[in-house]
Amino acid sequence: MFVKIDPPGTFCTYEALRDALKITGGETFLEIGCGGGSISKFLCDLGLKGVGVDFSKSAIEIAEKTLESEIASGQYKLVHGDVFDLSEDFTKVDIALSYMVMEHVEDETGFIQKIAKYVRPGGSIILAVPGRKDRWSVEDETVGHLRRYDRGDLQVVMDKSGLTQVEVWSVAVPVANILFHIGAWLVSRSTEMEKVGQSQREQTETSGIREIPWKTVFPSWVRLILNRITLWPLFVIQRCFYRTKLGVTMMGIGRVNG
C-alpha cells in the first residue's frame, strides 16, 4: 500500500523554510496556494498561526483533513478562492508565502504585490519556485507551469515588485539535482501524462495533490528511510549551496516596507 511520504527534496525544502524563518521571524502566516496543506501543517507544528488559500476545491478538502485539529482549535483557517479575488482587508500577517505557485501565474509582479497587501509593514514574503530554465521537463508540462526560474530571474522579479533585503537560495542541492531525471521518468510512466492535453488551469488545480508512485507516494516502510533524522546530513550539505545557481528549487525571501 502506497502512502503520502515526502521525498528527500521536500524534506530539504522544509529545512530551508526553517532557516528562512530565523531571518523573518513572525508568529502569523498566510499561505497562498496551500494545496493539501503540508507546508501549513509544518508551520503550525512550529507554533505559528495561519490562513491557507487555494482555488482548488479538491486541494481544500485534503487540507481540511491534514489540518483538522489546527482548524478545530482556531490555529488555522482555510479559504477556498483565488488570491486575486480576496478583499483588501482580508487579513494581516507577519509572513506570506507560496510554495510552487508563482510559476503558474502570468502576472508575477502583480502576484507578489497582491500578497504583499496582506503583510504587516516590516513583515516578509517567502516564495519557492522551480529552478533552472535548463531543467524544463515533462513534469512542467503536466502541472501547468508557465516557466522555471534561474536564480537571477527570481531576484529581479522580487526586486521589481518592491520587496527589499531580497535573498534567493538554491534549495535541496545536491539531492534534488541527483533525483531530478528519475523524477521526470517516474512522471512520464504515470497517469500524470493524461494531463498533457488539459488546460493550464486544470493542470494547476491538481498540481499540489498528485500521487505518483515512488515520487510523492511510497510504501509505508519507506518512512524508516525518509525522515528528518536519516536525512539530516542532507540538510547540512544543502546550506553550502544556498548562494549558488544550482537549485532545481529556488527560495526567495524579501521584506515588505510600510
mmCIF file of C-alpha atoms in Angstrom:
data_model
loop_
_atom_site.group_PDB
_atom_site.id
_atom_site.type_symbol
_atom_site.label_atom_id
_atom_site.label_comp_id
_atom_site.label_asym_id
_atom_site.label_seq_id
_atom_site.Cartn_x
_atom_site.Cartn_y
_atom_site.Cartn_z
ATOM 1 C CA MET A 1 0.000 0.000 0.000
ATOM 2 C CA PHE A 2 1.351 3.405 -1.007
ATOM 3 C CA VAL A 3 1.001 6.363 1.354
ATOM 4 C CA LYS A 4 1.946 10.031 1.251
ATOM 5 C CA ILE A 5 5.600 10.455 2.268
ATOM 6 C CA ASP A 6 7.692 13.492 1.429
ATOM 7 C CA PRO A 7 10.657 12.801 -0.882
ATOM 8 C CA PRO A 8 14.178 13.935 0.126
ATOM 9 C CA GLY A 9 13.985 17.232 -1.762
ATOM 10 C CA THR A 10 10.795 18.204 0.041
ATOM 11 C CA PHE A 11 12.356 17.453 3.416
ATOM 12 C CA CYS A 12 15.213 19.759 2.416
ATOM 13 C CA THR A 13 12.743 22.473 1.440
ATOM 14 C CA TYR A 14 11.123 22.293 4.884
ATOM 15 C CA GLU A 15 14.522 22.721 6.500
ATOM 16 C CA ALA A 16 15.312 25.665 4.220
ATOM 17 C CA LEU A 17 11.997 27.186 5.292
ATOM 18 C CA ARG A 18 13.018 26.644 8.910
ATOM 19 C CA ASP A 19 16.255 28.527 8.133
ATOM 20 C CA ALA A 20 14.294 31.303 6.402
ATOM 21 C CA LEU A 21 12.098 31.763 9.471
ATOM 22 C CA LYS A 22 15.224 32.526 11.500
ATOM 23 C CA ILE A 23 15.621 35.572 9.228
ATOM 24 C CA THR A 24 11.994 36.643 9.008
ATOM 25 C CA GLY A 25 10.715 35.917 12.498
ATOM 26 C CA GLY A 26 6.952 36.201 12.855
ATOM 27 C CA GLU A 27 4.042 34.450 14.525
ATOM 28 C CA THR A 28 1.333 34.514 11.849
ATOM 29 C CA PHE A 29 1.308 33.455 8.205
ATOM 30 C CA LEU A 30 -0.747 33.375 5.033
ATOM 31 C CA GLU A 31 -0.072 30.576 2.557
ATOM 32 C CA ILE A 32 -1.215 31.249 -0.999
ATOM 33 C CA GLY A 33 -1.838 28.018 -2.903
ATOM 34 C CA CYS A 34 -1.748 25.807 0.176
ATOM 35 C CA GLY A 35 -2.574 22.638 -1.768
ATOM 36 C CA GLY A 36 -3.047 19.670 0.539
ATOM 37 C CA GLY A 37 -1.751 21.679 3.490
ATOM 38 C CA SER A 38 1.649 20.091 4.142
ATOM 39 C CA ILE A 39 3.569 23.393 4.334
ATOM 40 C CA SER A 40 0.883 24.977 6.508
ATOM 41 C CA LYS A 41 0.941 21.908 8.763
ATOM 42 C CA PHE A 42 4.719 22.256 9.100
ATOM 43 C CA LEU A 43 4.365 25.912 10.118
ATOM 44 C CA CYS A 44 1.569 25.182 12.578
ATOM 45 C CA ASP A 45 3.703 22.457 14.157
ATOM 46 C CA LEU A 46 6.341 25.155 14.725
ATOM 47 C CA GLY A 47 3.753 27.134 16.683
ATOM 48 C CA LEU A 48 2.668 29.676 14.061
ATOM 49 C CA LYS A 49 -0.950 30.612 13.454
ATOM 50 C CA GLY A 50 -2.118 30.876 9.862
ATOM 51 C CA VAL A 51 -4.525 31.042 6.960
ATOM 52 C CA GLY A 52 -4.374 28.949 3.796
ATOM 53 C CA VAL A 53 -5.919 29.897 0.452
ATOM 54 C CA ASP A 54 -6.360 27.703 -2.625
ATOM 55 C CA PHE A 55 -8.660 27.880 -5.637
ATOM 56 C CA SER A 56 -8.760 24.076 -5.962
ATOM 57 C CA LYS A 57 -11.718 22.567 -4.108
ATOM 58 C CA SER A 58 -10.034 19.147 -4.147
ATOM 59 C CA ALA A 59 -6.936 20.606 -2.502
ATOM 60 C CA ILE A 60 -9.017 22.367 0.148
ATOM 61 C CA GLU A 61 -10.767 19.104 1.017
ATOM 62 C CA ILE A 62 -7.415 17.364 1.529
ATOM 63 C CA ALA A 63 -6.066 20.293 3.559
ATOM 64 C CA GLU A 64 -9.140 20.138 5.806
ATOM 65 C CA LYS A 65 -8.116 16.607 6.785
ATOM 66 C CA THR A 66 -4.404 17.422 7.049
ATOM 67 C CA LEU A 67 -5.066 20.325 9.438
ATOM 68 C CA GLU A 68 -8.223 19.065 11.107
ATOM 69 C CA SER A 69 -7.028 19.623 14.679
ATOM 70 C CA GLU A 70 -5.472 23.017 13.884
ATOM 71 C CA ILE A 71 -8.713 24.190 12.284
ATOM 72 C CA ALA A 72 -10.750 22.925 15.239
ATOM 73 C CA SER A 73 -8.512 24.760 17.725
ATOM 74 C CA GLY A 74 -8.589 28.039 15.783
ATOM 75 C CA GLN A 75 -4.874 27.927 14.989
ATOM 76 C CA TYR A 76 -5.569 27.660 11.258
ATOM 77 C CA LYS A 77 -8.212 28.731 8.781
ATOM 78 C CA LEU A 78 -8.841 27.613 5.194
ATOM 79 C CA VAL A 79 -10.310 29.755 2.422
ATOM 80 C CA HIS A 80 -11.434 28.428 -0.949
ATOM 81 C CA GLY A 81 -10.709 31.117 -3.521
ATOM 82 C CA ASP A 82 -8.264 32.913 -5.794
ATOM 83 C CA VAL A 83 -5.790 35.316 -4.213
ATOM 84 C CA PHE A 84 -6.604 37.953 -6.828
ATOM 85 C CA ASP A 85 -10.244 37.908 -5.662
ATOM 86 C CA LEU A 86 -9.516 38.458 -1.969
ATOM 87 C CA SER A 87 -10.642 41.743 -0.428
ATOM 88 C CA GLU A 88 -8.080 44.350 0.611
ATOM 89 C CA ASP A 89 -8.872 43.825 4.314
ATOM 90 C CA PHE A 90 -8.799 40.011 4.124
ATOM 91 C CA THR A 91 -6.055 39.593 6.733
ATOM 92 C CA LYS A 92 -2.760 40.977 8.009
ATOM 93 C CA VAL A 93 0.084 38.596 8.840
ATOM 94 C CA ASP A 94 3.790 38.594 9.604
ATOM 95 C CA ILE A 95 4.695 36.258 6.734
ATOM 96 C CA ALA A 96 3.060 35.498 3.388
ATOM 97 C CA LEU A 97 4.398 32.552 1.476
ATOM 98 C CA SER A 98 3.688 30.500 -1.597
ATOM 99 C CA TYR A 99 5.300 27.203 -2.461
ATOM 100 C CA MET A 100 5.401 26.310 -6.165
ATOM 101 C CA VAL A 101 2.658 28.760 -7.135
ATOM 102 C CA MET A 102 4.106 31.811 -8.909
ATOM 103 C CA GLU A 103 5.277 29.758 -11.907
ATOM 104 C CA HIS A 104 1.576 29.191 -12.670
ATOM 105 C CA VAL A 105 0.753 32.920 -12.702
ATOM 106 C CA GLU A 106 1.014 35.185 -15.758
ATOM 107 C CA ASP A 107 1.500 38.418 -13.799
ATOM 108 C CA GLU A 108 4.415 37.721 -11.449
ATOM 109 C CA THR A 109 4.825 41.233 -10.077
ATOM 110 C CA GLY A 110 1.074 41.612 -9.668
ATOM 111 C CA PHE A 111 1.015 38.354 -7.726
ATOM 112 C CA ILE A 112 3.741 39.462 -5.310
ATOM 113 C CA GLN A 113 2.273 42.946 -4.900
ATOM 114 C CA LYS A 114 -1.139 41.433 -4.184
ATOM 115 C CA ILE A 115 0.062 39.140 -1.410
ATOM 116 C CA ALA A 116 2.224 41.951 -0.007
ATOM 117 C CA LYS A 117 -1.022 43.785 0.823
ATOM 118 C CA TYR A 118 -1.687 41.157 3.470
ATOM 119 C CA VAL A 119 1.698 41.509 5.172
ATOM 120 C CA ARG A 120 2.280 43.917 8.036
ATOM 121 C CA PRO A 121 4.945 46.611 7.442
ATOM 122 C CA GLY A 122 8.326 45.049 8.100
ATOM 123 C CA GLY A 123 6.964 41.559 7.524
ATOM 124 C CA SER A 124 8.216 39.114 4.930
ATOM 125 C CA ILE A 125 7.315 37.189 1.804
ATOM 126 C CA ILE A 126 8.797 33.753 1.123
ATOM 127 C CA LEU A 127 8.478 32.268 -2.363
ATOM 128 C CA ALA A 128 9.545 28.850 -3.626
ATOM 129 C CA VAL A 129 9.593 28.205 -7.373
ATOM 130 C CA PRO A 130 11.013 25.562 -9.739
ATOM 131 C CA GLY A 131 14.606 26.457 -10.512
ATOM 132 C CA ARG A 132 16.814 26.448 -13.611
ATOM 133 C CA LYS A 133 15.388 27.039 -17.063
ATOM 134 C CA ASP A 134 17.598 24.285 -18.452
ATOM 135 C CA ARG A 135 15.673 21.742 -16.367
ATOM 136 C CA TRP A 136 12.332 22.154 -18.143
ATOM 137 C CA SER A 137 10.833 18.655 -18.368
ATOM 138 C CA VAL A 138 7.690 16.635 -18.966
ATOM 139 C CA GLU A 139 6.704 17.290 -15.361
ATOM 140 C CA ASP A 140 6.403 21.027 -16.051
ATOM 141 C CA GLU A 141 4.093 20.193 -18.955
ATOM 142 C CA THR A 142 1.706 18.197 -16.755
ATOM 143 C CA VAL A 143 1.305 20.609 -13.827
ATOM 144 C CA GLY A 144 0.560 23.908 -15.561
ATOM 145 C CA HIS A 145 3.942 25.593 -15.256
ATOM 146 C CA LEU A 146 4.490 28.686 -17.387
ATOM 147 C CA ARG A 147 8.186 28.999 -16.550
ATOM 148 C CA ARG A 148 11.137 27.931 -14.428
ATOM 149 C CA TYR A 149 13.435 30.453 -12.738
ATOM 150 C CA ASP A 150 17.157 30.907 -12.766
ATOM 151 C CA ARG A 151 18.430 32.466 -9.530
ATOM 152 C CA GLY A 152 18.775 35.919 -11.073
ATOM 153 C CA ASP A 153 15.245 35.790 -12.501
ATOM 154 C CA LEU A 154 13.683 35.400 -9.072
ATOM 155 C CA GLN A 155 15.883 38.158 -7.649
ATOM 156 C CA VAL A 156 14.770 40.543 -10.399
ATOM 157 C CA VAL A 157 11.041 39.886 -10.098
ATOM 158 C CA MET A 158 11.109 40.244 -6.303
ATOM 159 C CA ASP A 159 13.101 43.480 -6.531
ATOM 160 C CA LYS A 160 10.773 44.794 -9.236
ATOM 161 C CA SER A 161 7.760 44.027 -7.065
ATOM 162 C CA GLY A 162 9.021 46.400 -4.375
ATOM 163 C CA LEU A 163 10.428 43.927 -1.868
ATOM 164 C CA THR A 164 13.635 44.843 -0.046
ATOM 165 C CA GLN A 165 16.502 42.870 1.514
ATOM 166 C CA VAL A 166 15.854 40.130 -1.026
ATOM 167 C CA GLU A 167 17.792 36.882 -0.743
ATOM 168 C CA VAL A 168 17.493 33.961 -3.172
ATOM 169 C CA TRP A 169 18.628 30.483 -2.184
ATOM 170 C CA SER A 170 19.231 27.325 -4.167
ATOM 171 C CA VAL A 171 17.403 24.669 -2.160
ATOM 172 C CA ALA A 172 17.798 20.880 -1.890
ATOM 173 C CA VAL A 173 21.168 20.788 -3.659
ATOM 174 C CA PRO A 174 22.553 18.264 -4.454
ATOM 175 C CA VAL A 175 19.932 15.624 -3.633
ATOM 176 C CA ALA A 176 17.145 17.106 -5.793
ATOM 177 C CA ASN A 177 19.597 17.519 -8.679
ATOM 178 C CA ILE A 178 20.609 13.865 -8.434
ATOM 179 C CA LEU A 179 16.986 12.687 -8.337
ATOM 180 C CA PHE A 180 15.667 15.157 -10.926
ATOM 181 C CA HIS A 181 15.786 12.934 -14.016
ATOM 182 C CA ILE A 182 14.478 9.943 -12.069
ATOM 183 C CA GLY A 183 11.514 12.064 -11.011
ATOM 184 C CA ALA A 184 10.814 13.134 -14.591
ATOM 185 C CA TRP A 185 10.999 9.488 -15.688
ATOM 186 C CA LEU A 186 8.514 8.450 -12.990
ATOM 187 C CA VAL A 187 6.127 11.174 -14.159
ATOM 188 C CA SER A 188 6.465 10.009 -17.779
ATOM 189 C CA ARG A 189 5.385 6.494 -16.745
ATOM 190 C CA SER A 190 2.477 7.599 -14.560
ATOM 191 C CA THR A 191 -1.131 8.606 -15.164
ATOM 192 C CA GLU A 192 0.067 12.221 -14.936
ATOM 193 C CA MET A 193 0.715 12.027 -18.679
ATOM 194 C CA GLU A 194 -3.051 12.086 -19.217
ATOM 195 C CA LYS A 195 -2.962 15.735 -18.119
ATOM 196 C CA VAL A 196 -0.801 16.907 -21.027
ATOM 197 C CA GLY A 197 -3.873 17.872 -23.055
ATOM 198 C CA GLN A 198 -5.636 19.649 -20.203
ATOM 199 C CA SER A 199 -5.907 23.407 -19.842
ATOM 200 C CA GLN A 200 -3.318 25.217 -17.760
ATOM 201 C CA ARG A 201 -5.918 25.897 -15.049
ATOM 202 C CA GLU A 202 -6.985 22.245 -14.909
ATOM 203 C CA GLN A 203 -3.372 21.148 -14.552
ATOM 204 C CA THR A 204 -2.760 23.753 -11.856
ATOM 205 C CA GLU A 205 -5.781 22.655 -9.794
ATOM 206 C CA THR A 206 -4.268 19.217 -9.162
ATOM 207 C CA SER A 207 -0.575 20.156 -9.199
ATOM 208 C CA GLY A 208 -0.275 20.214 -5.412
ATOM 209 C CA ILE A 209 -2.097 16.947 -4.702
ATOM 210 C CA ARG A 210 -0.523 14.454 -7.104
ATOM 211 C CA GLU A 211 0.031 10.797 -6.228
ATOM 212 C CA ILE A 212 2.959 9.417 -8.231
ATOM 213 C CA PRO A 213 4.351 6.064 -7.016
ATOM 214 C CA TRP A 214 7.937 6.367 -5.752
ATOM 215 C CA LYS A 215 7.891 10.162 -6.217
ATOM 216 C CA THR A 216 5.118 11.533 -3.985
ATOM 217 C CA VAL A 217 3.717 8.305 -2.510
ATOM 218 C CA PHE A 218 5.686 5.322 -1.224
ATOM 219 C CA PRO A 219 5.213 2.021 0.615
ATOM 220 C CA SER A 220 4.737 2.815 4.305
ATOM 221 C CA TRP A 221 8.032 1.137 5.287
ATOM 222 C CA VAL A 222 9.907 3.877 3.405
ATOM 223 C CA ARG A 223 9.294 6.115 6.452
ATOM 224 C CA LEU A 224 12.177 4.233 8.046
ATOM 225 C CA ILE A 225 14.449 5.702 5.357
ATOM 226 C CA LEU A 226 12.826 9.047 4.587
ATOM 227 C CA ASN A 227 12.554 11.010 7.799
ATOM 228 C CA ARG A 228 14.131 14.057 9.410
ATOM 229 C CA ILE A 229 16.668 12.013 11.359
ATOM 230 C CA THR A 230 18.044 9.904 8.500
ATOM 231 C CA LEU A 231 18.101 12.847 6.077
ATOM 232 C CA TRP A 232 19.781 15.272 8.489
ATOM 233 C CA PRO A 233 23.159 15.150 6.640
ATOM 234 C CA LEU A 234 21.398 16.431 3.501
ATOM 235 C CA PHE A 235 20.123 19.453 5.433
ATOM 236 C CA VAL A 236 23.651 20.328 6.488
ATOM 237 C CA ILE A 237 25.037 19.868 2.977
ATOM 238 C CA GLN A 238 22.341 21.958 1.257
ATOM 239 C CA ARG A 239 23.312 25.030 3.282
ATOM 240 C CA CYS A 240 26.661 25.029 1.481
ATOM 241 C CA PHE A 241 24.797 25.598 -1.801
ATOM 242 C CA TYR A 242 22.243 28.288 -0.808
ATOM 243 C CA ARG A 243 24.222 31.036 -2.580
ATOM 244 C CA THR A 244 24.778 29.070 -5.802
ATOM 245 C CA LYS A 245 22.766 28.925 -9.032
ATOM 246 C CA LEU A 246 22.353 25.145 -8.938
ATOM 247 C CA GLY A 247 18.958 24.659 -7.309
ATOM 248 C CA VAL A 248 16.103 22.967 -9.156
ATOM 249 C CA THR A 249 14.086 24.697 -6.452
ATOM 250 C CA MET A 250 14.722 28.376 -5.684
ATOM 251 C CA MET A 251 13.547 30.077 -2.499
ATOM 252 C CA GLY A 252 13.266 33.852 -2.287
ATOM 253 C CA ILE A 253 12.937 35.860 0.925
ATOM 254 C CA GLY A 254 12.059 39.564 0.928
ATOM 255 C CA ARG A 255 10.832 42.309 3.247
ATOM 256 C CA VAL A 256 7.637 44.312 2.803
ATOM 257 C CA ASN A 257 8.044 48.011 3.567
ATOM 258 C CA GLY A 258 5.291 50.072 5.130
#
